XYZ file of C-alpha atoms in Angstrom:
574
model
C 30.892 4.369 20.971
C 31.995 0.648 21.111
C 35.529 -0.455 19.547
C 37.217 2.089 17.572
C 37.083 1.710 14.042
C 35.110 -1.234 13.597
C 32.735 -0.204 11.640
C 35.171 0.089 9.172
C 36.955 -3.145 9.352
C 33.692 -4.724 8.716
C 32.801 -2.429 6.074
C 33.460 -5.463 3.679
C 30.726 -7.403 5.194
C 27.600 -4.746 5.157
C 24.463 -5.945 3.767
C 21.684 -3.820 2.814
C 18.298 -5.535 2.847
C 14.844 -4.388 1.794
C 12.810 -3.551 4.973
C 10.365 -6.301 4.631
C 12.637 -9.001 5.360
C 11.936 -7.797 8.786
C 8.842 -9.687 8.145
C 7.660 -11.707 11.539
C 10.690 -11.125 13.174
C 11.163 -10.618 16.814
C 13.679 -7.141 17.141
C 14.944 -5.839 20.332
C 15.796 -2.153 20.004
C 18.647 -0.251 21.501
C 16.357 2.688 22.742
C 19.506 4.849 23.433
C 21.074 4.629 20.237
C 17.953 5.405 18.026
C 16.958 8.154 20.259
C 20.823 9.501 19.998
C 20.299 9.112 15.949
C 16.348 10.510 16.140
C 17.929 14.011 18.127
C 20.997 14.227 16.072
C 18.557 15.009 13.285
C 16.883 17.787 15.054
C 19.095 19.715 17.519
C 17.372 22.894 16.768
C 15.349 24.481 19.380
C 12.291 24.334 17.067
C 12.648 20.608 16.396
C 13.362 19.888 20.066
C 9.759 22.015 21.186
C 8.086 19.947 18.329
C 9.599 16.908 19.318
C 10.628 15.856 16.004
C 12.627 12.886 17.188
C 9.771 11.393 18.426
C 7.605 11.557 15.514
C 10.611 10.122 13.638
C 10.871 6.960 16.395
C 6.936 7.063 15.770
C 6.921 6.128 12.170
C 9.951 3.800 12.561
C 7.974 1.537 15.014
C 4.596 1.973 12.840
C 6.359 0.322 9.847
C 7.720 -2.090 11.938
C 4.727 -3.073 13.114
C 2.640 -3.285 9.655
C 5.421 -5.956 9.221
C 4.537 -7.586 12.365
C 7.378 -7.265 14.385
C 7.512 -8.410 17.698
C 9.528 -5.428 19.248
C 10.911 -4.792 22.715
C 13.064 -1.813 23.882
C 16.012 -2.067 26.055
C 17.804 0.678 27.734
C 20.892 0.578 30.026
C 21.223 1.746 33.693
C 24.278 4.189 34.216
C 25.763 6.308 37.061
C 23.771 9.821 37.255
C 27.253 11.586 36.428
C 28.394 9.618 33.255
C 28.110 10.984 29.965
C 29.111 9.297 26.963
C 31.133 12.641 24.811
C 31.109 10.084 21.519
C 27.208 9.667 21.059
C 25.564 12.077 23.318
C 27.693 15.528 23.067
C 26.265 17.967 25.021
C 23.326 15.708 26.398
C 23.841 14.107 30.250
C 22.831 10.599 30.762
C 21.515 11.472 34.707
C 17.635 11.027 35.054
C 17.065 14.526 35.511
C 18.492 15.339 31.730
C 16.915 16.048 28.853
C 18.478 12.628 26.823
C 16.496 11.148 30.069
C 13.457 13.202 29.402
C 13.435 11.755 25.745
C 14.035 8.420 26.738
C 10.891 8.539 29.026
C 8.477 10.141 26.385
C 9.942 7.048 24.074
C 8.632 4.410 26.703
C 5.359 6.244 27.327
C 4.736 6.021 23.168
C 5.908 2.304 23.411
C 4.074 1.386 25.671
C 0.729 2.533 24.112
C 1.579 0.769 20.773
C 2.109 -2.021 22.882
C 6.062 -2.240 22.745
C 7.326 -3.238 26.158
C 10.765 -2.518 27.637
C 13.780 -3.622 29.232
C 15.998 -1.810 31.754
C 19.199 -3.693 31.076
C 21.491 -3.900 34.469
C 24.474 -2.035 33.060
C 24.820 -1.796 28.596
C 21.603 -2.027 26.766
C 23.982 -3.639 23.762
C 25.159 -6.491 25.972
C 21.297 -6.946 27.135
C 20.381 -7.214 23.422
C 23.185 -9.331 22.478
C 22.486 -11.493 25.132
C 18.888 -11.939 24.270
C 20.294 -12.537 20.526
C 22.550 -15.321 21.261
C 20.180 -17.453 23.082
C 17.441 -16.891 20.206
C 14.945 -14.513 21.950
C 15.189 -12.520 19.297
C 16.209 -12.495 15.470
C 18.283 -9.132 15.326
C 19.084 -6.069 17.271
C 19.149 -2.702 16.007
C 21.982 -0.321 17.865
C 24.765 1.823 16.427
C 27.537 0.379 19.302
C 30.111 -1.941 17.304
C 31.003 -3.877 20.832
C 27.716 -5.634 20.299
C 29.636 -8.572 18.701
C 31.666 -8.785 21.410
C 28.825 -9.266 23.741
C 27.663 -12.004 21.618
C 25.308 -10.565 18.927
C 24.988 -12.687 15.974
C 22.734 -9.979 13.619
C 22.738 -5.994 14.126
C 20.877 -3.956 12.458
C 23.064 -0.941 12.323
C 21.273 1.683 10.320
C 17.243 1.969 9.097
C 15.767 4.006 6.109
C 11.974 3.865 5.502
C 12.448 5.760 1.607
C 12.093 4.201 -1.149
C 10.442 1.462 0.355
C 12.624 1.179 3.358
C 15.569 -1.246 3.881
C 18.013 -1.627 6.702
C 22.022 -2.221 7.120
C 22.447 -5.532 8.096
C 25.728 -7.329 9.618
C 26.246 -10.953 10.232
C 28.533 -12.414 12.622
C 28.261 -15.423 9.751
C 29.629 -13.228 6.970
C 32.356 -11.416 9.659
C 33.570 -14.775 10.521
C 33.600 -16.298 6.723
C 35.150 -13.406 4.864
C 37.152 -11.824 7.918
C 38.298 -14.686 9.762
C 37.290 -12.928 13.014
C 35.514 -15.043 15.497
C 33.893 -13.041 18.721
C 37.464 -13.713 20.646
C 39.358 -11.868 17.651
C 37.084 -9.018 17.927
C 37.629 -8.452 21.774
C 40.939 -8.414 20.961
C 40.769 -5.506 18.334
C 38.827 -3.510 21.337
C 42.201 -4.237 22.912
C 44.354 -3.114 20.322
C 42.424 -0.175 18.945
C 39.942 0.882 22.076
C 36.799 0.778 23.617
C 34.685 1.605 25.770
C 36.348 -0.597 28.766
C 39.776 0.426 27.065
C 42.097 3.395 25.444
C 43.428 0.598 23.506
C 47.642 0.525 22.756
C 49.388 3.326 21.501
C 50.419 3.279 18.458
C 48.227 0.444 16.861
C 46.040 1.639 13.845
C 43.492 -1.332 12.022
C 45.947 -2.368 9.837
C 48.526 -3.298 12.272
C 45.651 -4.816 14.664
C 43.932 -6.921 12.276
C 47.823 -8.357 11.101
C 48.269 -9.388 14.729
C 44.633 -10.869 15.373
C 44.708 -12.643 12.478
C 48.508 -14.165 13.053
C 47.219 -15.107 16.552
C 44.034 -17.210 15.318
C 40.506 -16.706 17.080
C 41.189 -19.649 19.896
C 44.287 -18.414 21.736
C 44.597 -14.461 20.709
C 43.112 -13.608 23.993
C 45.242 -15.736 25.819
C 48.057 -14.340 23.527
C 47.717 -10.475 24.093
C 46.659 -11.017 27.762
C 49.843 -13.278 29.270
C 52.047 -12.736 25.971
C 54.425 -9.922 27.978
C 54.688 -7.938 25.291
C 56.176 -4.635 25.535
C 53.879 -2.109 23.489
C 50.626 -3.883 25.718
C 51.998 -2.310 28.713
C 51.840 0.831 28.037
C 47.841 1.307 27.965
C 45.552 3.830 30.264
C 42.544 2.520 32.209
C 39.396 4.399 31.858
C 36.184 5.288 33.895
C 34.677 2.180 33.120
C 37.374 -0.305 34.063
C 36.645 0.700 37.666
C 33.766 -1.201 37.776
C 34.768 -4.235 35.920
C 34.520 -7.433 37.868
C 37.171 -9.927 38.677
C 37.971 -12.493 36.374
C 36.703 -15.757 37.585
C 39.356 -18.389 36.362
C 42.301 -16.138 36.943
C 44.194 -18.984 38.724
C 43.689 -21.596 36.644
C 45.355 -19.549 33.460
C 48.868 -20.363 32.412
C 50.679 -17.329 32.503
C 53.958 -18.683 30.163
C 51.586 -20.695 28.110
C 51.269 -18.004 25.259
C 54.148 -15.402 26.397
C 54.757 -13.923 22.582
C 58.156 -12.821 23.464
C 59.708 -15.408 25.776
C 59.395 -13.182 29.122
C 56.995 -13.751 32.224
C 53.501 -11.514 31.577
C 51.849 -11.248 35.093
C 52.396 -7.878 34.553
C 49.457 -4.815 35.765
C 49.204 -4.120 32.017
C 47.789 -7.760 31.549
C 45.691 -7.624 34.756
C 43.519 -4.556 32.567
C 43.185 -6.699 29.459
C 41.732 -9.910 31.503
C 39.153 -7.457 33.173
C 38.439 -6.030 29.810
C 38.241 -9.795 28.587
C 36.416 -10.918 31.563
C 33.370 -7.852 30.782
C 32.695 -8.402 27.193
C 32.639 -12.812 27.834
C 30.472 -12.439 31.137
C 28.453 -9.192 31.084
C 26.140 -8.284 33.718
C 22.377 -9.111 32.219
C 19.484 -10.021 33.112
C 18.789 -13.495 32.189
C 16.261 -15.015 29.944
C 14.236 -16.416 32.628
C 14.426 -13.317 34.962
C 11.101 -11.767 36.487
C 12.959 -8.228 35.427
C 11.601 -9.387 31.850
C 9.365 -6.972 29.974
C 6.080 -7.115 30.812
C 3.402 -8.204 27.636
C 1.522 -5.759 26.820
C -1.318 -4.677 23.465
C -2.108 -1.996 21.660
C -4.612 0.626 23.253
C -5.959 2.697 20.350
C -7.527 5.658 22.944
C -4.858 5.185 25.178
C -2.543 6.215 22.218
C -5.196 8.617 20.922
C -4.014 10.885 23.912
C -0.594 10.232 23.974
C -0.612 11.657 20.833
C -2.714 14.788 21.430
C -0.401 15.296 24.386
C 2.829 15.138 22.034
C 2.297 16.265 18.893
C -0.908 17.772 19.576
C -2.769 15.763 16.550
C -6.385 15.051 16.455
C -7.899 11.439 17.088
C -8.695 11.201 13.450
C -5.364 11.715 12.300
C -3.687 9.458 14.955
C -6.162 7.059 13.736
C -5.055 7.640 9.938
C -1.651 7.053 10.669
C -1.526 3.695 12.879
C -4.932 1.719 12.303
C -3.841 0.998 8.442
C -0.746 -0.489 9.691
C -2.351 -2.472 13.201
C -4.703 -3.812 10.297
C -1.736 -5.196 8.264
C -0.093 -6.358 10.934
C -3.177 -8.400 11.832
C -3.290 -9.940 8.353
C 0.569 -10.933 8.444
C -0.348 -12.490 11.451
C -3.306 -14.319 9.884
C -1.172 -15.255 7.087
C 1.409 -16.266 9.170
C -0.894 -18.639 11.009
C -2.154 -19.969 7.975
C 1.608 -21.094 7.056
C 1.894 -22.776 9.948
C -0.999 -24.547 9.969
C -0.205 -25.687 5.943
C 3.241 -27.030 7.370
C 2.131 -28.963 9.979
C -0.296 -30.597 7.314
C -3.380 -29.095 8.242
C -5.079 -27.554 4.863
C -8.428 -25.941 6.348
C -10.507 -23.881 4.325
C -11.185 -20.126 4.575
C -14.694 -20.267 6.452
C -13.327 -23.177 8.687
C -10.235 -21.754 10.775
C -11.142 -20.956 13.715
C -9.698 -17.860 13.640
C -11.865 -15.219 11.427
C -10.116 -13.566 8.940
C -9.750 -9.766 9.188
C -10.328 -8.961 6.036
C -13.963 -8.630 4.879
C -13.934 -8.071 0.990
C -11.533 -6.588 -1.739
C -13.004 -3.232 -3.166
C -10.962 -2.169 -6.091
C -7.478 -3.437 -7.534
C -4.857 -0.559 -7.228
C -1.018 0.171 -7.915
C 1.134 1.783 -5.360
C 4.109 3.160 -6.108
C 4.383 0.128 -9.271
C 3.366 -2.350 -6.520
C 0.229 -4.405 -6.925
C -1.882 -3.661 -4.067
C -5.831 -4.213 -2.944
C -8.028 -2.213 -1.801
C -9.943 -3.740 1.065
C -12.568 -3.353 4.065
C -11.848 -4.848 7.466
C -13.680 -6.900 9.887
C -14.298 -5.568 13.639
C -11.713 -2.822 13.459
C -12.680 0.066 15.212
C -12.051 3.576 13.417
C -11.377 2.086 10.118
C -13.268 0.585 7.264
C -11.445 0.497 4.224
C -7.409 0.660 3.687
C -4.458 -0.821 1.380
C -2.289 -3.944 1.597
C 0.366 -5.284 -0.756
C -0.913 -7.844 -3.129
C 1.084 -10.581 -2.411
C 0.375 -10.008 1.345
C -3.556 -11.020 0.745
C -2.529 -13.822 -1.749
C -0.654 -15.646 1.188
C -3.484 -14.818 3.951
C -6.940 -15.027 2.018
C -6.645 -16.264 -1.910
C -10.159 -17.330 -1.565
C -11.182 -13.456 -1.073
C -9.362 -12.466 -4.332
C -11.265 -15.179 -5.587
C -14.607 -14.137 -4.899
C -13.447 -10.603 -5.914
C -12.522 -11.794 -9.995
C -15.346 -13.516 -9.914
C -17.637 -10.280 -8.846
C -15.604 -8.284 -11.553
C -16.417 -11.147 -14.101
C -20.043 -10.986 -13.207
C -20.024 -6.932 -13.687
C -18.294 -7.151 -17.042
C -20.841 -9.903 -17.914
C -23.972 -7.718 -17.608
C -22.497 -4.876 -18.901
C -22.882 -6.715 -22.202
C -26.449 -7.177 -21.690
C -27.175 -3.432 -21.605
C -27.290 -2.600 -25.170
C -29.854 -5.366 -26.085
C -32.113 -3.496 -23.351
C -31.714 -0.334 -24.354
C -33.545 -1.691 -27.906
C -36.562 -3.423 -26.523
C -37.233 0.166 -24.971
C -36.816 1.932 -27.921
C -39.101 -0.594 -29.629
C -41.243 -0.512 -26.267
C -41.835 3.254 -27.260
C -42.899 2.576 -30.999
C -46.687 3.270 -29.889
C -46.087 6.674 -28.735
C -43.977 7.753 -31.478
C -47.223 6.253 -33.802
C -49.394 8.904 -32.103
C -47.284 11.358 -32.338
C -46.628 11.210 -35.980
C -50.734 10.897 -36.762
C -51.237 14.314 -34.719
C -48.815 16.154 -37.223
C -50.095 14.894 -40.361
C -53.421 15.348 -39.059
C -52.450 18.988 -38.531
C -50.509 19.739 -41.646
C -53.393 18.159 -43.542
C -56.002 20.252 -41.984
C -53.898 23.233 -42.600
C -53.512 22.835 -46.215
C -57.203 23.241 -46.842
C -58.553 19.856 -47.706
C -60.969 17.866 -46.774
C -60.434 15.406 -43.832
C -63.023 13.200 -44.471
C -61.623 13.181 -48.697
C -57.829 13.421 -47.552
C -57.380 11.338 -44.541
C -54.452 9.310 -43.983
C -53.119 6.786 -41.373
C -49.844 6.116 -40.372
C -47.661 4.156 -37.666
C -43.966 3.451 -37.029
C -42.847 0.271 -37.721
C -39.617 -1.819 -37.558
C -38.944 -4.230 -41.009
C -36.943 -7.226 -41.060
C -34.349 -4.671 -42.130
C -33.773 -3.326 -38.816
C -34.615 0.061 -39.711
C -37.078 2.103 -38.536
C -40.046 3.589 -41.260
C -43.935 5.184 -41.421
C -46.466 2.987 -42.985
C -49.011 5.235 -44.469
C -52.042 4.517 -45.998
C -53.621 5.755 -48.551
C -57.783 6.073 -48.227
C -59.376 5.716 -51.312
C -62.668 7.846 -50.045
C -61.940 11.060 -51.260
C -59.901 13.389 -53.853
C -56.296 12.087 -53.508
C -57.122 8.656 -55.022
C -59.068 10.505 -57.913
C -56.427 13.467 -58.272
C -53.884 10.180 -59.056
C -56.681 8.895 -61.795
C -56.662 12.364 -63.006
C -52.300 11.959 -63.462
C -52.159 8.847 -65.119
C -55.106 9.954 -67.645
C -53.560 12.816 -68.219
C -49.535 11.031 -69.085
C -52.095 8.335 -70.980
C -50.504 5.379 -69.071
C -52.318 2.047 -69.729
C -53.721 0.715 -66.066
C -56.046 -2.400 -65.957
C -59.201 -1.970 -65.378
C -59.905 -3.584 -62.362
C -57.434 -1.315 -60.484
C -58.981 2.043 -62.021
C -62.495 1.110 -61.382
C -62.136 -0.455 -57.885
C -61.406 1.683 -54.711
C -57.836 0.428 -53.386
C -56.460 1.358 -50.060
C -52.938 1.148 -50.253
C -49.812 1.204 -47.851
C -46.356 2.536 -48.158
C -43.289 2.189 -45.929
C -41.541 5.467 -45.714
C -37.915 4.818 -44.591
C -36.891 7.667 -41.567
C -33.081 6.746 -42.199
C -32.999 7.860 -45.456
C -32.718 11.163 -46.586
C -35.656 13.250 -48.062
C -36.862 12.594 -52.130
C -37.797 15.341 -54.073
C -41.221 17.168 -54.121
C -42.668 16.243 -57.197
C -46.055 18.293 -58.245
C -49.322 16.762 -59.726
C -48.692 17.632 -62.878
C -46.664 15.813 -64.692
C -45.882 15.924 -68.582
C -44.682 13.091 -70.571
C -44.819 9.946 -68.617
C -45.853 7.256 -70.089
C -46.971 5.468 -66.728
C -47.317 6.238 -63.187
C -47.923 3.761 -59.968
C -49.436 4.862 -57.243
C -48.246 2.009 -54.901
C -45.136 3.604 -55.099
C -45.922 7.413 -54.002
C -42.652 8.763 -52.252
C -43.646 11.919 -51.191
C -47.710 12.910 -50.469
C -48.090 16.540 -51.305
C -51.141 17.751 -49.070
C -51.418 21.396 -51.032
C -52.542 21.534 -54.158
C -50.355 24.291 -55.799
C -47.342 25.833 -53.999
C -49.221 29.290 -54.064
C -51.714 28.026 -51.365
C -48.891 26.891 -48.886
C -49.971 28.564 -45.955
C -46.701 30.076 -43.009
C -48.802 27.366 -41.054
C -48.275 25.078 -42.929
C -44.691 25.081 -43.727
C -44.175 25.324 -40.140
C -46.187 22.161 -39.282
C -43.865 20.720 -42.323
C -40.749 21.685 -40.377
C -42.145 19.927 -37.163
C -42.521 16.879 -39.440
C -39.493 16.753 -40.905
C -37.450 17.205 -37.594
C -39.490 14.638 -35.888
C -38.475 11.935 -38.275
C -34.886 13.390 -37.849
C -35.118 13.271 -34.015
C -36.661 9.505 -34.540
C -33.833 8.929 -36.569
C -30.987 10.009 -34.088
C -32.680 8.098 -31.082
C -33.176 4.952 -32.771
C -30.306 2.738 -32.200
């Protein structure tokens, strides 16, 4: 419960901070309280068989641990027949209860991530505060408000792993800066309003309290409301726990007029109840930092945890695996990183390869977003159960730069011969130039012999070739040992075209380039009326029939075959 209405006196003073602030931090955790908020959750008997609490403690403590946080549980002792009506309703606090039950299974999961425990001697708050104050810890998480009077200097009151996760902070700092209320004014709100030592003083709401604290000043207000004699203090009801509370120690060497508020003697019973309500929250019973009750260290034990799990929540090894080695790997890094830090502040700047200590991470994969945060994709060294998982960006650039290094540079190289794979894919297509030669030859061949001529007077040779151009063509030549040389003499005497004589009288073999890009000229037939002259060099089209009445269906067919070969050459050629 701790002192009533705190919570909202400091209301002023609540920070909420992103989760990974928790970074490196050493946490001590009020097992009690999270457990109380874990079941509050899931009171239903379905929840309760599934144990839905503890999954919910589970995936508290794995992103905890992702962040490497050195954790440690504490739990109080208490009498078997207390309960605490406040935070525990219905549940009893005796070992034999089912809040005890839940406690246990909390310890046994713990302890096989390798979070140890503390049994505090009497509150688990005043254990944690104590460990707190003397810097064994950065922060404790717990839900009791009389933490600050035990000493705490920062609670985490509340955590929330959505939307990234953050936690509600409180700083005895900020309480003491914007409040004015040292640890002393506190104890004497629980005083004034209640705790769990006290009913507190009828009548006194936070406004009146505070007024009073604050007119007393932090030094002397315990003093103050202790010996002052007032009236309205005397009129308070002891509780369960003030049966057990100690003795004050320095009881005689107090001044009992010193502070009297009202100008009559305090030595009254009422005061004797405040000093051993004072006396509890300044001197509580803990163990100490160097006591052998300590927690014992303790490691992670992946099949140890493995069956913890199957006993629990009945999950296989591969999904306990899923769920915890990503963030046991991440941890490791943060520790790495961490490490690294160190080592750069003390002045010691050792390269990647050279710290003794290997890094965990082996290489980057792939760059990915997650949820609009830069992350890596990455495999791990020696981790057992898991190759490949997903850290934060900024994480990797503090632990190993030189990997993302090497991994822009491997990306570079990639992109690099990329580029070079066009350039190959023409010296194959040239590379294939012959075949497409051969190919060409065996259809001319054939639509020749089908149109009825001669093959020894109509023969013709061809092959692909590649200009300066670029552009892919057939170079045909034209034999001048038969009847298509003399059919062309026959043209140009016919159109009486003028040709000298050395070219009509000689035989001439001549070539001709036929482009394959561009589209098809016009069948022109032999004869021809009205030219004046005609050059053979320049023949466009070869018509291999003499007269369209002796086109043979073979023929046109082989024709076709032609035609969409040079188209297919066409489309292939880049």
């Amino acid at each position: 419960m701790g002192v009533k209405h705190l919570w909202d006196i400091l209301e002023s003073c609540k920070k909420t901070i992103p989760l990974h602030h928790l970074q490196n931090k050493r946490v001590c955790i009020d097992l009690s309280c999270w457990m109380v908020q874990l079941q509050s959750v899931s009171r239903t008997h379905n929840c309760m068989r599934e144990k839905v609490y503890l999954k919910g403690l589970f995936h508290r403590l794995r992103a905890l641990l992702a962040l490497n946080c050195s954790l440690i549980f504490v739990t109080g002792q208490v009498d078997r027949d207390e309960t605490n009506p406040q935070n525990l309703a219905s549940l009893k606090r005796n070992m034999g209860s089912e809040f005890s039950r839940m406690i246990k299974e909390a310890k046994v999961l713990g302890n096989a991530l390798g979070i140890p425990c503390l049994d505090g001697m009497e509150e688990a708050e005043a254990q944690c505060a104590l460990l707190n104050s003397e810097s064994l810890c950065d922060g404790c998480f717990t839900s009791d408000s009389d933490v600050f009077l035990f000493g705490a200097k920062t609670v985490y009151r509340d955590i929330c792993l959505g939307d990234g996760g953050y936690v509600i902070c409180y700083e005895m700092a900020d309480i003491e800066r914007q409040l004015g209320f040292g640890r002393n004014s506190l104890i004497a709100l629980a005083l004034l309003l209640g705790s769990d030592y006290s009913h507190g003083v009828r009548g006194f709401g936070p406004e009146s309290a505070c007024q009073i604290v604050k007119s007393a000043g932090d030094d002397g207000v315990l003093r103050k409301i202790a010996y002052g004699g007032l009236p309205i203090l005397k009129k308070t009801k002891g509780s369960k726990k003030q049966q057990k509370l100690h003795e004050p120690n320095n009881k005689e060497n107090s001044s009992p007029n010193e502070f009297d508020v009202n100008g009559s003697e305090g030595n009254s019973q009422g005061n004797e109840q405040f000093l051993q309500v004072i006396d509890a929250y300044i001197r509580p019973k803990c163990h100490s930092a160097d006591s052998e009750a300590g927690p014992c260290k303790s490691s992670f034990r992946r099949f140890k945890f493995q069956e913890v799990c199957a006993q629990m929540f009945e999950w296989p090894p591969e999904k306990t695996d899923e769920y915890i080695l990503p963030k046991i790997a991440e941890r490791d890094l943060r520790r790495f990183a961490k490490l690294r830090l160190a080592s750069s502040e003390l002045g010691v700047e050792l390269p990647l390869y050279e710290i003794p200590v290997k890094c965990p991470v082996s290489e980057i994969i792939k760059q990915r977003k997650v949820l609009g945060v830069d992350c890596f994709e990455v495999s791990w060294e020696h981790l057992d159960g898991l190759e490949t998982s997903i850290v934060p960006a900024d994480l990797l650039e503090s632990a190993c730069p030189e990997k993302i290094l090497e991994f822009k540079e491997r990306i570079a190289l990639r992109k690099k011969q990329k580029c070079h794979k066009p350039r190959q894919r023409k010296l194959k297509s040239e590379s294939s130039l012959a075949e497409l030669d051969l190919k060409l030859q065996q259809l001319l061949l054939e639509i020749n012999s089908e149109s009825g001529s001669n093959p020894k007077t109509n023969s013709l040779s061809s092959r692909a070739v590649t200009p300066e151009n670029g552009r892919v063509g057939i170079e045909v030549d034209l034999l001048d040992d038969g009847s298509l040389v003399d059919q062309v003499l026959d043209i140009e005497r016919g159109c009486n075209a003028s040709m000298p004589s050395s070219s009509a009288d000689s035989r001439v073999v001549e070539k001709e380039v036929i482009d394959l890009l561009s589209p098809s000229p016009a069948i022109r037939h032999p004869a021809i009326a009205g030219c004046k002259h005609f050059d053979y060099q320049h023949i466009d089209v070869i018509d291999l029939s003499e007269s369209d009445a002796e086109v043979s269906p073979e023929h046109e067919r082989k024709a076709r075959e032609l035609r969409q070969f040079i188209i297919n050459v066409r489309d292939d050629t880049p």
